[in-house]
Amino acid sequence: MATSQWRLIVSICLLAFVSFSAKVVSAETDKPPFYQVQWQGKTAYLLGSIHIGRADFYPLPAQIETALSKARGLVVEVDINKADSTALLQQYGRADKTKGLDWQSRDKQTVQIMSRYCAATANVCQSIQSFAPWLQATQVNLMRYNTLGYSTDYGVDMQLMARHAALPVYQLETAESQFQLLASFDSQEQWSMVREAISASDVDLLSLITAWRSGNETELDSIMQEQMGGEGDTQMLEKILWQRNHVMADGIITLMGSAEVAVPLFVVVGAGHVVGDKSVVQRLKQAGAKVSACWKEACEPLRQ
């Protein structure tokens, strides 16, 4: 599997069913969700990111770049350099590893949608047929985003890890935990992911970036809620966002409290994790941290 495909699976699969936007703005005027976290005399900076992008996303806005220049460590959801991609794909990504997830398990609606899609993209469908449905969905999304001009190579976390390779990297989760999560959904839920990946319009596939680049946190939260089931069905929200927000917030506090970890830290997690009333930001506040929204309050990088 190509490096770009592996990066998608690791870093975008948990946002693969959220929409992205095509509106073009200057990176200098972007205002993605960005916060200063202060806890027990220590400082971290928290950036809500997207895991796919374009060259014109960089450099990031000056305030973010300044914080990055002072960082003593980079914190990401998953450090893909620590992942055994072959083993994970073999264990969690193959349809034949779980009963009821092969193509014969597809419901009538999925068969109809995939038949129309595969008539035009037979090579794609042939290449993903042996994958578990959640992985098929990520591959369809990757190919569609690439067609629209976006790549995981320009995802924020990937760019920061490459540009600041000298910094120690800490991960809040593991690649295996993310694979386990996606593989834990039943066949009905996984095939719905495939249908969504195929059926979403380009306009829908392009709505998150506008909200992200403009810092519209209300819109970001709304997109997450809508694309993951809405108020009537919160199972996906609970598993993909809310439960993991606890883990991420606890991990940030643990790192900030460690005598072995130099600060300030620069933390980058998916934008969906930092918005809403059950976000990482809210969990950090509940843990006693002071969290300031840097586009609304003074968040000049502090000397440690």
Short mmCIF file of C-alpha atoms in Angstrom, two decimals:
data_model
loop_
_atom_site.label_atom_id
_atom_site.label_comp_id
_atom_site.label_asym_id
_atom_site.label_seq_id
_atom_site.Cartn_x
_atom_site.Cartn_y
_atom_site.Cartn_z
CA MET A 1 0.00 0.00 0.00
CA ALA A 2 1.27 3.44 -0.93
CA THR A 3 2.59 5.76 1.78
CA SER A 4 -0.12 8.32 1.10
CA GLN A 5 -2.82 5.66 1.50
CA TRP A 6 -1.31 4.49 4.79
CA ARG A 7 -1.22 8.07 6.05
CA LEU A 8 -4.88 8.46 5.21
CA ILE A 9 -5.85 5.33 7.09
CA VAL A 10 -3.91 6.32 10.18
CA SER A 11 -4.66 10.01 10.32
CA ILE A 12 -7.80 10.78 8.38
CA CYS A 13 -9.95 7.72 8.74
CA LEU A 14 -11.54 9.08 11.89
CA LEU A 15 -12.59 12.21 9.99
CA ALA A 16 -13.10 10.57 6.61
CA PHE A 17 -16.85 10.92 6.71
CA VAL A 18 -16.79 14.60 7.57
CA SER A 19 -17.06 17.19 4.80
CA PHE A 20 -14.37 19.47 3.48
CA SER A 21 -14.67 22.84 1.71
CA ALA A 22 -13.21 24.29 -1.46
CA LYS A 23 -13.21 27.97 -0.51
CA VAL A 24 -9.71 29.38 -1.01
CA VAL A 25 -8.31 31.88 1.47
CA SER A 26 -4.82 33.03 2.32
CA ALA A 27 -3.00 31.00 4.97
CA GLU A 28 -1.92 34.29 6.54
CA THR A 29 -5.53 35.15 7.34
CA ASP A 30 -6.58 31.67 8.46
CA LYS A 31 -7.86 31.27 12.00
CA PRO A 32 -8.09 27.54 12.68
CA PRO A 33 -9.08 26.55 16.24
CA PHE A 34 -6.05 27.44 18.36
CA TYR A 35 -5.73 27.60 22.14
CA GLN A 36 -3.25 28.20 24.92
CA VAL A 37 -3.41 25.70 27.79
CA GLN A 38 -1.96 26.60 31.20
CA TRP A 39 -1.81 24.05 33.97
CA GLN A 40 0.25 24.13 37.16
CA GLY A 41 2.57 26.79 35.80
CA LYS A 42 3.19 25.01 32.51
CA THR A 43 2.06 25.92 29.00
CA ALA A 44 0.93 24.02 25.93
CA TYR A 45 -0.60 25.16 22.66
CA LEU A 46 -3.48 23.21 21.17
CA LEU A 47 -4.30 23.33 17.45
CA GLY A 48 -7.40 21.77 15.97
CA SER A 49 -6.25 20.37 12.63
CA ILE A 50 -7.45 18.68 9.51
CA HIS A 51 -5.57 15.66 8.26
CA ILE A 52 -5.66 16.52 4.58
CA GLY A 53 -4.69 19.72 2.81
CA ARG A 54 -2.88 21.65 0.09
CA ALA A 55 0.41 23.50 -0.21
CA ASP A 56 -1.32 26.86 0.23
CA PHE A 57 -2.17 25.97 3.84
CA TYR A 58 1.45 26.80 4.74
CA PRO A 59 3.07 28.51 6.44
CA LEU A 60 0.40 28.52 9.12
CA PRO A 61 -0.74 31.87 10.58
CA ALA A 62 2.02 33.83 12.33
CA GLN A 63 0.73 33.26 15.86
CA ILE A 64 0.75 29.50 15.34
CA GLU A 65 4.17 29.52 13.72
CA THR A 66 5.52 31.56 16.65
CA ALA A 67 4.20 29.04 19.14
CA LEU A 68 5.71 26.23 17.09
CA SER A 69 9.10 27.95 17.10
CA LYS A 70 9.10 27.91 20.91
CA ALA A 71 7.81 24.36 21.33
CA ARG A 72 9.94 21.79 23.13
CA GLY A 73 7.80 18.86 22.10
CA LEU A 74 5.14 17.94 19.53
CA VAL A 75 2.05 16.01 20.61
CA VAL A 76 -0.07 14.22 17.98
CA GLU A 77 -2.96 11.79 17.97
CA VAL A 78 -0.80 9.01 16.53
CA ASP A 79 2.88 8.86 15.64
CA ILE A 80 2.71 6.80 12.45
CA ASN A 81 6.44 6.16 12.68
CA LYS A 82 5.67 3.88 15.62
CA ALA A 83 3.01 1.86 13.79
CA ASP A 84 3.41 -1.56 12.18
CA SER A 85 1.17 -0.86 9.18
CA THR A 86 1.43 -4.33 7.67
CA ALA A 87 0.37 -6.09 10.86
CA LEU A 88 -2.46 -3.66 11.56
CA LEU A 89 -3.87 -3.91 8.07
CA GLN A 90 -3.68 -7.68 8.21
CA GLN A 91 -5.45 -7.83 11.58
CA TYR A 92 -8.08 -5.10 11.23
CA GLY A 93 -8.30 -4.10 7.59
CA ARG A 94 -9.21 -7.29 5.76
CA ALA A 95 -12.78 -8.35 5.10
CA ASP A 96 -11.95 -12.04 5.52
CA LYS A 97 -10.83 -11.44 9.10
CA THR A 98 -14.35 -10.72 10.32
CA LYS A 99 -17.45 -12.73 9.44
CA GLY A 100 -20.13 -10.74 7.65
CA LEU A 101 -17.88 -7.99 6.26
CA ASP A 102 -17.15 -9.35 2.76
CA TRP A 103 -18.96 -8.09 -0.36
CA GLN A 104 -21.61 -10.79 0.03
CA SER A 105 -22.69 -9.11 3.28
CA ARG A 106 -23.74 -5.89 1.53
CA ASP A 107 -27.35 -4.83 1.84
CA LYS A 108 -29.46 -4.02 -1.22
CA GLN A 109 -28.95 -0.24 -0.91
CA THR A 110 -25.17 -0.62 -0.70
CA VAL A 111 -25.11 -3.00 -3.68
CA GLN A 112 -27.02 -0.48 -5.80
CA ILE A 113 -24.81 2.47 -4.85
CA MET A 114 -21.58 0.52 -5.29
CA SER A 115 -22.70 -0.97 -8.60
CA ARG A 116 -23.17 2.51 -10.07
CA TYR A 117 -19.85 3.70 -8.61
CA CYS A 118 -17.92 0.63 -9.74
CA ALA A 119 -19.26 0.86 -13.28
CA ALA A 120 -17.16 4.00 -13.67
CA THR A 121 -14.27 3.03 -11.39
CA ALA A 122 -13.87 -0.71 -11.82
CA ASN A 123 -10.15 -0.61 -11.04
CA VAL A 124 -10.80 1.13 -7.72
CA CYS A 125 -13.45 -1.36 -6.68
CA GLN A 126 -11.28 -4.29 -7.63
CA SER A 127 -8.39 -2.92 -5.57
CA ILE A 128 -10.47 -2.49 -2.41
CA GLN A 129 -12.67 -5.58 -2.59
CA SER A 130 -10.66 -7.53 -0.03
CA PHE A 131 -10.72 -4.68 2.51
CA ALA A 132 -13.08 -4.35 5.45
CA PRO A 133 -15.85 -1.84 4.62
CA TRP A 134 -14.46 0.91 6.88
CA LEU A 135 -11.18 0.67 4.99
CA GLN A 136 -12.95 0.65 1.64
CA ALA A 137 -14.60 3.92 2.69
CA THR A 138 -11.28 5.55 3.54
CA GLN A 139 -9.83 4.51 0.18
CA VAL A 140 -12.79 5.95 -1.73
CA ASN A 141 -12.42 9.18 0.25
CA LEU A 142 -8.70 9.36 -0.46
CA MET A 143 -9.23 9.01 -4.18
CA ARG A 144 -12.03 11.57 -4.21
CA TYR A 145 -10.01 14.12 -2.21
CA ASN A 146 -6.99 13.60 -4.42
CA THR A 147 -9.17 14.35 -7.44
CA LEU A 148 -10.25 17.58 -5.74
CA GLY A 149 -6.65 18.61 -5.14
CA TYR A 150 -6.15 17.61 -1.51
CA SER A 151 -3.58 15.22 -0.10
CA THR A 152 -2.70 13.70 3.26
CA ASP A 153 0.88 14.80 2.51
CA TYR A 154 -0.35 18.32 3.34
CA GLY A 155 -2.30 17.29 6.42
CA VAL A 156 -1.39 19.52 9.33
CA ASP A 157 -0.03 16.82 11.61
CA MET A 158 2.05 15.27 8.81
CA GLN A 159 3.50 18.64 7.86
CA LEU A 160 4.38 19.57 11.43
CA MET A 161 6.08 16.24 12.10
CA ALA A 162 8.13 16.64 8.93
CA ARG A 163 9.01 20.30 9.46
CA HIS A 164 9.89 19.87 13.14
CA ALA A 165 11.56 16.49 13.00
CA ALA A 166 14.07 17.50 15.67
CA LEU A 167 11.35 17.81 18.30
CA PRO A 168 10.45 14.84 20.50
CA VAL A 169 7.06 13.45 19.46
CA TYR A 170 4.47 12.19 21.92
CA GLN A 171 1.28 10.38 20.92
CA LEU A 172 -2.06 10.51 22.72
CA GLU A 173 -3.32 7.28 21.16
CA THR A 174 -1.92 4.38 19.17
CA ALA A 175 -2.55 3.41 15.58
CA GLU A 176 -3.86 0.08 16.83
CA SER A 177 -6.46 1.74 19.04
CA GLN A 178 -7.74 3.69 16.02
CA PHE A 179 -7.87 0.57 13.85
CA GLN A 180 -9.63 -1.34 16.62
CA LEU A 181 -12.19 1.43 16.92
CA LEU A 182 -13.10 1.49 13.25
CA ALA A 183 -13.15 -2.29 13.02
CA SER A 184 -15.49 -2.45 16.03
CA PHE A 185 -18.46 -1.05 14.11
CA ASP A 186 -20.90 -3.70 12.87
CA SER A 187 -21.38 -4.46 9.18
CA GLN A 188 -24.42 -2.20 8.82
CA GLU A 189 -22.50 0.80 10.17
CA GLN A 190 -19.41 0.05 8.12
CA TRP A 191 -21.36 -0.28 4.86
CA SER A 192 -23.07 3.03 5.64
CA MET A 193 -19.58 4.55 5.74
CA VAL A 194 -18.97 3.24 2.22
CA ARG A 195 -22.29 4.61 0.98
CA GLU A 196 -21.51 8.01 2.48
CA ALA A 197 -18.03 8.05 0.92
CA ILE A 198 -19.50 7.35 -2.52
CA SER A 199 -22.66 9.43 -2.34
CA ALA A 200 -21.49 12.68 -0.75
CA SER A 201 -21.43 15.55 -3.24
CA ASP A 202 -18.22 17.43 -3.97
CA VAL A 203 -19.75 20.44 -2.23
CA ASP A 204 -20.35 18.34 0.86
CA LEU A 205 -16.92 16.78 0.52
CA LEU A 206 -15.46 20.25 0.63
CA SER A 207 -17.28 21.98 3.66
CA LEU A 208 -14.95 21.42 6.62
CA ILE A 209 -12.00 23.36 5.25
CA THR A 210 -13.92 26.62 5.04
CA ALA A 211 -15.09 26.23 8.62
CA TRP A 212 -11.59 25.22 9.72
CA ARG A 213 -9.72 28.01 7.94
CA SER A 214 -12.16 30.66 9.15
CA GLY A 215 -12.23 29.32 12.70
CA ASN A 216 -15.99 28.80 12.65
CA GLU A 217 -16.18 26.42 15.60
CA THR A 218 -19.98 26.38 15.64
CA GLU A 219 -20.00 25.19 12.04
CA LEU A 220 -17.28 22.63 12.74
CA ASP A 221 -19.31 21.20 15.60
CA SER A 222 -22.45 21.18 13.46
CA ILE A 223 -20.67 19.29 10.68
CA MET A 224 -19.41 16.66 13.10
CA GLN A 225 -22.83 16.22 14.67
CA GLU A 226 -24.60 15.92 11.32
CA GLN A 227 -22.12 13.62 9.62
CA MET A 228 -21.89 11.25 12.59
CA GLY A 229 -25.58 10.62 13.09
CA GLY A 230 -27.03 13.81 14.55
CA GLU A 231 -28.90 14.12 17.82
CA GLY A 232 -31.01 11.01 17.18
CA ASP A 233 -28.09 8.57 17.03
CA THR A 234 -25.02 9.45 19.06
CA GLN A 235 -23.26 6.08 18.99
CA MET A 236 -20.68 7.13 16.42
CA LEU A 237 -20.15 10.50 18.10
CA GLU A 238 -19.69 8.76 21.42
CA LYS A 239 -17.15 6.27 20.10
CA ILE A 240 -15.23 8.36 17.59
CA LEU A 241 -15.20 11.70 19.42
CA TRP A 242 -16.45 11.95 22.97
CA GLN A 243 -14.77 8.89 24.50
CA ARG A 244 -11.52 9.71 22.79
CA ASN A 245 -11.71 13.33 23.96
CA HIS A 246 -11.38 12.05 27.52
CA VAL A 247 -8.31 10.04 26.56
CA MET A 248 -6.70 12.97 24.74
CA ALA A 249 -7.34 15.49 27.51
CA ASP A 250 -6.00 13.09 30.16
CA GLY A 251 -2.95 12.47 27.99
CA ILE A 252 -2.23 16.19 27.61
CA ILE A 253 -2.50 16.75 31.36
CA THR A 254 -0.22 13.77 32.02
CA LEU A 255 2.42 15.08 29.62
CA MET A 256 2.24 18.58 31.07
CA GLY A 257 2.63 17.14 34.55
CA SER A 258 5.63 14.99 33.72
CA ALA A 259 8.99 16.19 34.97
CA GLU A 260 10.59 14.40 32.01
CA VAL A 261 8.66 16.34 29.34
CA ALA A 262 9.93 19.79 28.42
CA VAL A 263 7.43 22.58 27.83
CA PRO A 264 5.90 24.40 26.10
CA LEU A 265 4.27 21.60 24.17
CA PHE A 266 2.53 22.00 20.84
CA VAL A 267 -0.48 19.69 20.57
CA VAL A 268 -2.24 18.98 17.28
CA VAL A 269 -5.43 16.90 17.13
CA GLY A 270 -8.33 16.71 14.69
CA ALA A 271 -10.53 19.81 14.71
CA GLY A 272 -13.58 17.74 15.61
CA HIS A 273 -11.98 17.00 18.97
CA VAL A 274 -11.64 20.63 20.08
CA VAL A 275 -15.17 21.92 19.41
CA GLY A 276 -18.47 21.36 21.20
CA ASP A 277 -19.45 20.92 24.83
CA LYS A 278 -17.73 17.52 25.17
CA SER A 279 -14.49 18.54 23.49
CA VAL A 280 -10.89 18.19 24.58
CA VAL A 281 -10.99 21.91 25.42
CA GLN A 282 -13.90 21.40 27.81
CA ARG A 283 -12.29 18.30 29.34
CA LEU A 284 -9.09 20.24 29.99
CA LYS A 285 -11.06 22.99 31.72
CA GLN A 286 -12.82 20.39 33.86
CA ALA A 287 -9.39 19.06 34.85
CA GLY A 288 -8.46 22.52 36.16
CA ALA A 289 -6.51 23.89 33.21
CA LYS A 290 -6.93 27.44 31.98
CA VAL A 291 -7.68 27.32 28.26
CA SER A 292 -7.67 30.53 26.21
CA ALA A 293 -8.92 30.85 22.62
CA CYS A 294 -5.99 32.58 20.97
CA TRP A 295 -7.95 34.44 18.28
CA LYS A 296 -10.12 36.06 20.98
CA GLU A 297 -7.70 36.44 23.89
CA ALA A 298 -4.02 37.29 24.34
CA CYS A 299 -2.03 34.10 23.83
CA GLU A 300 1.49 35.28 23.15
CA PRO A 301 3.87 32.33 23.54
CA LEU A 302 5.34 32.32 27.03
CA ARG A 303 8.97 31.67 27.83
CA GLN A 304 9.45 28.55 29.88
#
